């Protein structure tokens, strides 16, 4: 019989809590990307095809994928290192520059055979018109060298976040998980795909509803969801599953325990990157010694704030407090 509880209390953050976050050390590993935004105006249709003509007025570049996870952790004051892949190109150099500006330690491997992953979004009238993705599968020898660096960096951190966007950077994640477990690290995974067996043994996974449905199928009731989640948690040897549920908030499944927290978003403007904010906030809080319940509540608050912003974004302490 599992106990089900609802978190209703507010998270109190004081100077000591902020200082504890600043002492945490995390390693983010995964698919590093550059998010590009072309903002413009559109008031006419092209004579060449039935598509809008957009006159570009502003261009913005932001860290994306695993780099956005790292950026979110750094915005909370944590000491963050990142391990991933980039191409030998302008986009890769821009990623490294932006990481340095955020005081994030970068251990990016350069793969000369592929471009840096770029997601280009064209936005007009507060709406995303199209997204263009530039990506290729990384070379295996570069991935193997990344595995060696991962093992070298483990002693310096308290926790590891694997940000899996299914782009190939985490081909050796089972080996990395075993190394992190042997070193006694807290391990977080933002999962991708329908095969979660590769994440066996981690501390917690943070799927959204559609991602979890790919693995356990649909559910009709909360009781059915709880049973399916427990079956998955037990089979993979996880300590917890944190399910992000958009307007329904979040649910944390642990052994003999289900905890819900309601959504806090005032207005949902853009959900891109919200999962990055949730996992980084949860990871920093747990690494700082917070309880599961309080870490979940803080991550929920952070996620509710970030979906009110356009594009991949971060949350500051001022906003959380």
Coordinates of C-alpha atoms in Angstrom, one line a residue:
X1 CA 0.0 0.0 0.0
X2 CA 1.5 3.3 -1.1
X3 CA 0.9 6.5 0.8
X4 CA -0.1 9.5 -1.4
X5 CA 0.6 13.0 -0.2
X6 CA 0.2 16.5 -1.6
X7 CA 2.8 19.2 -1.1
X8 CA 1.0 22.5 -0.1
X9 CA 3.6 24.2 2.0
X10 CA 5.8 26.9 0.5
X11 CA 9.5 26.5 0.2
X12 CA 11.4 28.9 2.5
X13 CA 14.7 30.0 1.1
X14 CA 17.2 31.9 3.3
X15 CA 20.8 33.0 3.0
X16 CA 22.0 29.7 4.4
X17 CA 20.1 27.9 1.7
X18 CA 21.6 30.0 -1.0
X19 CA 25.0 29.4 0.4
X20 CA 24.5 25.7 0.4
X21 CA 23.6 25.8 -3.2
X22 CA 26.8 27.7 -4.0
X23 CA 28.8 24.8 -2.4
X24 CA 27.3 22.1 -4.6
X25 CA 29.4 20.6 -7.5
X26 CA 27.6 19.0 -10.4
X27 CA 28.7 17.4 -13.7
X28 CA 26.3 17.7 -16.6
X29 CA 26.8 15.2 -19.5
X30 CA 24.8 14.9 -22.7
X31 CA 23.8 16.4 -26.0
X32 CA 25.1 20.0 -26.2
X33 CA 23.3 22.4 -28.5
X34 CA 23.1 26.0 -29.6
X35 CA 19.6 27.5 -29.7
X36 CA 19.3 30.2 -32.3
X37 CA 16.3 32.6 -32.5
X38 CA 15.5 34.8 -35.5
X39 CA 12.9 37.3 -34.5
X40 CA 11.1 39.3 -37.1
X41 CA 7.9 40.9 -38.5
X42 CA 5.6 39.4 -41.0
X43 CA 2.7 41.0 -42.8
X44 CA 2.6 39.4 -46.3
X45 CA 2.7 36.1 -48.0
X46 CA 5.5 35.1 -50.4
X47 CA 4.5 35.1 -54.1
X48 CA 6.8 32.0 -54.6
X49 CA 4.9 29.7 -52.2
X50 CA 2.0 30.0 -49.6
X51 CA 4.4 30.9 -46.8
X52 CA 4.9 34.1 -44.7
X53 CA 7.7 36.5 -45.5
X54 CA 9.6 37.3 -42.3
X55 CA 11.8 40.4 -42.1
X56 CA 14.4 39.6 -39.4
X57 CA 14.9 42.3 -36.8
X58 CA 16.8 40.6 -34.1
X59 CA 19.0 37.5 -33.6
X60 CA 19.6 35.7 -30.3
X61 CA 21.7 32.7 -29.3
X62 CA 21.3 30.7 -26.2
X63 CA 22.8 27.5 -24.7
X64 CA 20.6 24.5 -25.5
X65 CA 20.2 20.8 -24.5
X66 CA 22.7 19.7 -21.9
X67 CA 24.3 23.2 -22.0
X68 CA 20.9 24.7 -20.9
X69 CA 20.8 22.3 -18.0
X70 CA 24.3 23.5 -17.0
X71 CA 23.3 27.1 -17.5
X72 CA 20.3 26.6 -15.2
X73 CA 22.4 25.0 -12.5
X74 CA 24.9 27.9 -12.7
X75 CA 22.1 30.5 -12.4
X76 CA 21.4 29.0 -9.0
X77 CA 25.0 29.5 -7.9
X78 CA 26.1 25.9 -8.2
X79 CA 29.6 25.0 -9.4
X80 CA 28.9 23.3 -12.8
X81 CA 31.1 21.4 -15.2
X82 CA 29.9 20.1 -18.6
X83 CA 31.0 17.2 -20.8
X84 CA 29.7 16.9 -24.3
X85 CA 30.5 17.2 -28.0
X86 CA 30.7 20.1 -30.4
X87 CA 31.8 20.5 -34.0
X88 CA 34.9 22.4 -35.2
X89 CA 32.8 25.3 -36.3
X90 CA 31.4 28.8 -35.5
X91 CA 28.5 27.4 -33.5
X92 CA 30.8 25.3 -31.3
X93 CA 33.0 28.3 -30.6
X94 CA 29.9 30.3 -29.6
X95 CA 28.8 27.5 -27.2
X96 CA 32.3 27.5 -25.5
X97 CA 32.2 31.3 -25.3
X98 CA 28.8 31.3 -23.7
X99 CA 29.7 28.6 -21.2
X100 CA 32.8 30.6 -20.2
X101 CA 30.6 33.7 -19.6
X102 CA 28.5 31.6 -17.2
X103 CA 31.6 30.4 -15.3
X104 CA 30.8 26.8 -16.4
X105 CA 33.8 24.5 -16.6
X106 CA 33.8 23.1 -20.1
X107 CA 35.1 19.7 -21.1
X108 CA 33.7 19.7 -24.6
X109 CA 35.2 17.2 -27.1
X110 CA 35.5 18.4 -30.7
X111 CA 34.3 16.1 -33.4
X112 CA 35.7 17.3 -36.7
X113 CA 33.3 15.1 -38.7
X114 CA 30.0 16.6 -37.6
X115 CA 28.6 20.1 -37.0
X116 CA 27.6 21.4 -33.6
X117 CA 23.9 20.7 -33.0
X118 CA 22.0 23.8 -33.8
X119 CA 18.2 24.4 -33.4
X120 CA 17.2 27.5 -35.4
X121 CA 13.8 29.0 -34.6
X122 CA 12.1 31.7 -36.6
X123 CA 9.7 33.7 -34.5
X124 CA 7.2 36.4 -35.5
X125 CA 4.2 37.9 -33.6
X126 CA 5.2 35.9 -30.5
X127 CA 4.7 32.7 -32.5
X128 CA 7.3 30.1 -33.6
X129 CA 6.9 29.7 -37.4
X130 CA 9.4 27.0 -38.0
X131 CA 12.3 25.2 -36.4
X132 CA 15.3 24.0 -38.4
X133 CA 17.6 21.4 -36.9
X134 CA 21.3 20.9 -37.9
X135 CA 22.7 17.7 -36.5
X136 CA 24.6 14.4 -37.3
X137 CA 25.6 11.3 -35.4
X138 CA 29.0 11.8 -33.6
X139 CA 32.0 9.6 -34.3
X140 CA 32.6 6.6 -32.0
X141 CA 36.2 7.4 -31.2
X142 CA 35.3 10.8 -29.9
X143 CA 32.7 9.3 -27.7
X144 CA 35.2 6.8 -26.2
X145 CA 37.6 9.7 -25.3
X146 CA 34.7 11.4 -23.6
X147 CA 34.2 8.3 -21.4
X148 CA 37.7 8.6 -20.2
X149 CA 37.3 12.2 -19.3
X150 CA 34.1 11.4 -17.5
X151 CA 35.9 9.0 -15.2
X152 CA 38.6 11.6 -14.5
X153 CA 36.0 14.3 -13.5
X154 CA 33.9 12.2 -11.2
X155 CA 35.9 12.7 -8.0
X156 CA 35.4 16.5 -8.2
X157 CA 31.6 16.4 -8.1
X158 CA 28.7 15.4 -5.8
X159 CA 26.1 14.6 -8.5
X160 CA 25.8 13.8 -12.2
X161 CA 23.1 14.9 -14.6
X162 CA 22.7 13.0 -17.8
X163 CA 20.7 15.1 -20.4
X164 CA 19.6 12.7 -23.1
X165 CA 18.1 14.3 -26.2
X166 CA 18.8 11.2 -28.3
X167 CA 21.4 12.8 -30.4
X168 CA 24.2 10.3 -29.8
X169 CA 26.4 11.9 -27.1
X170 CA 25.3 9.4 -24.5
X171 CA 26.0 6.2 -26.4
X172 CA 28.1 4.9 -23.5
X173 CA 25.7 5.9 -20.7
X174 CA 25.4 2.4 -19.1
X175 CA 29.2 2.5 -18.5
X176 CA 29.0 6.0 -17.2
X177 CA 26.2 5.1 -14.8
X178 CA 28.2 2.2 -13.5
X179 CA 31.3 4.5 -12.9
X180 CA 29.1 7.1 -11.2
X181 CA 27.4 4.5 -9.0
X182 CA 30.8 3.0 -8.0
X183 CA 31.9 6.5 -7.0
X184 CA 28.8 7.0 -4.8
X185 CA 27.4 9.9 -6.8
X186 CA 23.7 11.0 -7.0
X187 CA 22.7 10.4 -10.6
X188 CA 19.9 12.2 -12.5
X189 CA 18.6 11.4 -16.0
X190 CA 16.4 13.3 -18.3
X191 CA 15.4 10.3 -20.4
X192 CA 14.6 9.8 -24.1
X193 CA 13.2 7.0 -26.2
X194 CA 11.3 3.9 -25.3
X195 CA 14.2 1.8 -23.8
X196 CA 14.9 2.9 -20.2
X197 CA 17.0 -0.2 -19.4
X198 CA 20.1 1.8 -20.2
X199 CA 19.3 4.0 -17.2
X200 CA 19.1 1.2 -14.7
X201 CA 20.5 1.9 -11.3
X202 CA 20.4 5.8 -11.4
X203 CA 18.9 7.8 -8.5
X204 CA 16.1 9.4 -10.4
X205 CA 14.7 9.9 -13.9
X206 CA 12.6 12.9 -14.8
X207 CA 10.3 12.0 -17.8
X208 CA 7.3 14.1 -18.9
X209 CA 4.0 12.5 -19.6
X210 CA 4.5 11.7 -23.2
X211 CA 8.0 10.3 -22.5
X212 CA 6.7 8.0 -19.7
X213 CA 3.8 6.8 -21.9
X214 CA 6.3 5.5 -24.5
X215 CA 7.6 3.2 -21.8
X216 CA 4.7 2.1 -19.6
X217 CA 1.8 2.8 -21.9
X218 CA -1.4 4.8 -21.2
X219 CA -3.2 4.9 -17.9
X220 CA -6.8 5.5 -17.0
X221 CA -6.5 6.3 -13.3
X222 CA -4.0 7.7 -10.9
X223 CA -3.9 4.3 -9.1
X224 CA -3.0 2.6 -12.4
X225 CA -0.3 5.2 -13.1
X226 CA 1.2 4.7 -9.6
X227 CA 1.3 0.9 -10.1
X228 CA 2.9 1.1 -13.5
X229 CA 5.5 3.7 -12.3
X230 CA 6.3 1.5 -9.3
X231 CA 6.8 -1.5 -11.6
X232 CA 9.2 0.5 -13.7
X233 CA 11.0 2.0 -10.7
X234 CA 11.5 -1.4 -9.1
X235 CA 12.6 -3.1 -12.4
X236 CA 15.3 -0.5 -13.1
X237 CA 16.4 -0.2 -9.5
X238 CA 15.7 3.5 -9.2
X239 CA 15.3 5.4 -6.0
X240 CA 12.6 7.6 -7.6
X241 CA 10.7 8.7 -10.8
X242 CA 9.8 12.4 -11.0
X243 CA 7.0 12.8 -13.5
X244 CA 6.5 16.3 -14.9
X245 CA 2.8 16.8 -15.9
X246 CA 2.6 20.3 -17.3
X247 CA -0.7 21.9 -16.0
X248 CA -1.1 19.0 -13.6
X249 CA 2.2 19.8 -11.7
X250 CA 4.5 17.0 -10.8
X251 CA 4.4 13.6 -9.2
X252 CA 7.2 11.9 -7.3
X253 CA 7.2 8.1 -7.2
X254 CA 9.3 6.4 -4.5
X255 CA 9.1 3.1 -2.8
X256 CA 5.7 3.0 -0.9
X257 CA 5.3 6.7 -1.5
X258 CA 3.6 9.0 -4.1
X259 CA 3.8 12.7 -3.7
X260 CA 2.0 15.3 -5.8
X261 CA 2.6 19.0 -6.2
X262 CA 0.3 21.4 -8.2
X263 CA 1.5 23.4 -11.1
X264 CA 2.5 27.0 -10.3
X265 CA 2.7 28.6 -13.8
X266 CA 0.7 31.8 -14.0
X267 CA 0.8 31.7 -17.8
X268 CA 2.4 29.1 -20.1
X269 CA 4.2 30.9 -22.9
X270 CA 6.9 28.4 -24.0
X271 CA 7.6 25.0 -22.6
X272 CA 11.0 24.5 -24.5
X273 CA 13.7 23.9 -22.0
X274 CA 11.4 23.6 -19.0
X275 CA 12.6 20.0 -18.3
X276 CA 16.1 21.3 -18.2
X277 CA 15.2 23.8 -15.5
X278 CA 13.4 21.2 -13.5
X279 CA 16.2 18.6 -13.5
X280 CA 18.9 21.1 -12.7
X281 CA 17.0 22.7 -9.8
X282 CA 16.1 19.3 -8.4
X283 CA 19.7 18.1 -8.7
X284 CA 21.2 21.2 -7.1
X285 CA 18.7 21.1 -4.2
X286 CA 19.3 17.4 -3.4
X287 CA 23.0 17.8 -3.7
X288 CA 22.7 20.6 -1.2
X289 CA 21.1 18.3 1.3
X290 CA 17.4 19.2 0.8
X291 CA 14.7 16.6 1.3
X292 CA 13.0 15.0 -1.8
X293 CA 9.8 16.9 -1.0
X294 CA 11.4 20.3 -0.7
X295 CA 13.6 19.8 -3.7
X296 CA 10.6 18.8 -5.8
X297 CA 8.6 21.8 -4.6
X298 CA 11.5 24.1 -5.6
X299 CA 11.9 22.5 -9.0
X300 CA 8.2 22.8 -9.5
X301 CA 8.3 26.5 -8.7
X302 CA 11.3 27.0 -11.1
X303 CA 9.5 25.2 -13.9
X304 CA 6.4 27.3 -13.4
X305 CA 8.5 30.4 -13.8
X306 CA 10.5 29.4 -16.8
X307 CA 7.5 28.4 -18.9
X308 CA 6.4 32.0 -18.8
X309 CA 9.5 33.0 -20.7
X310 CA 10.2 32.7 -24.5
X311 CA 12.6 30.0 -25.5
X312 CA 15.2 28.3 -23.4
X313 CA 15.7 30.3 -20.2
X314 CA 16.8 30.2 -16.6
X315 CA 15.4 31.1 -13.2
X316 CA 17.2 33.5 -10.8
X317 CA 17.2 33.3 -7.0
X318 CA 15.3 36.6 -6.9
X319 CA 12.5 35.0 -8.9
X320 CA 12.4 31.9 -6.7
X321 CA 12.3 34.0 -3.5

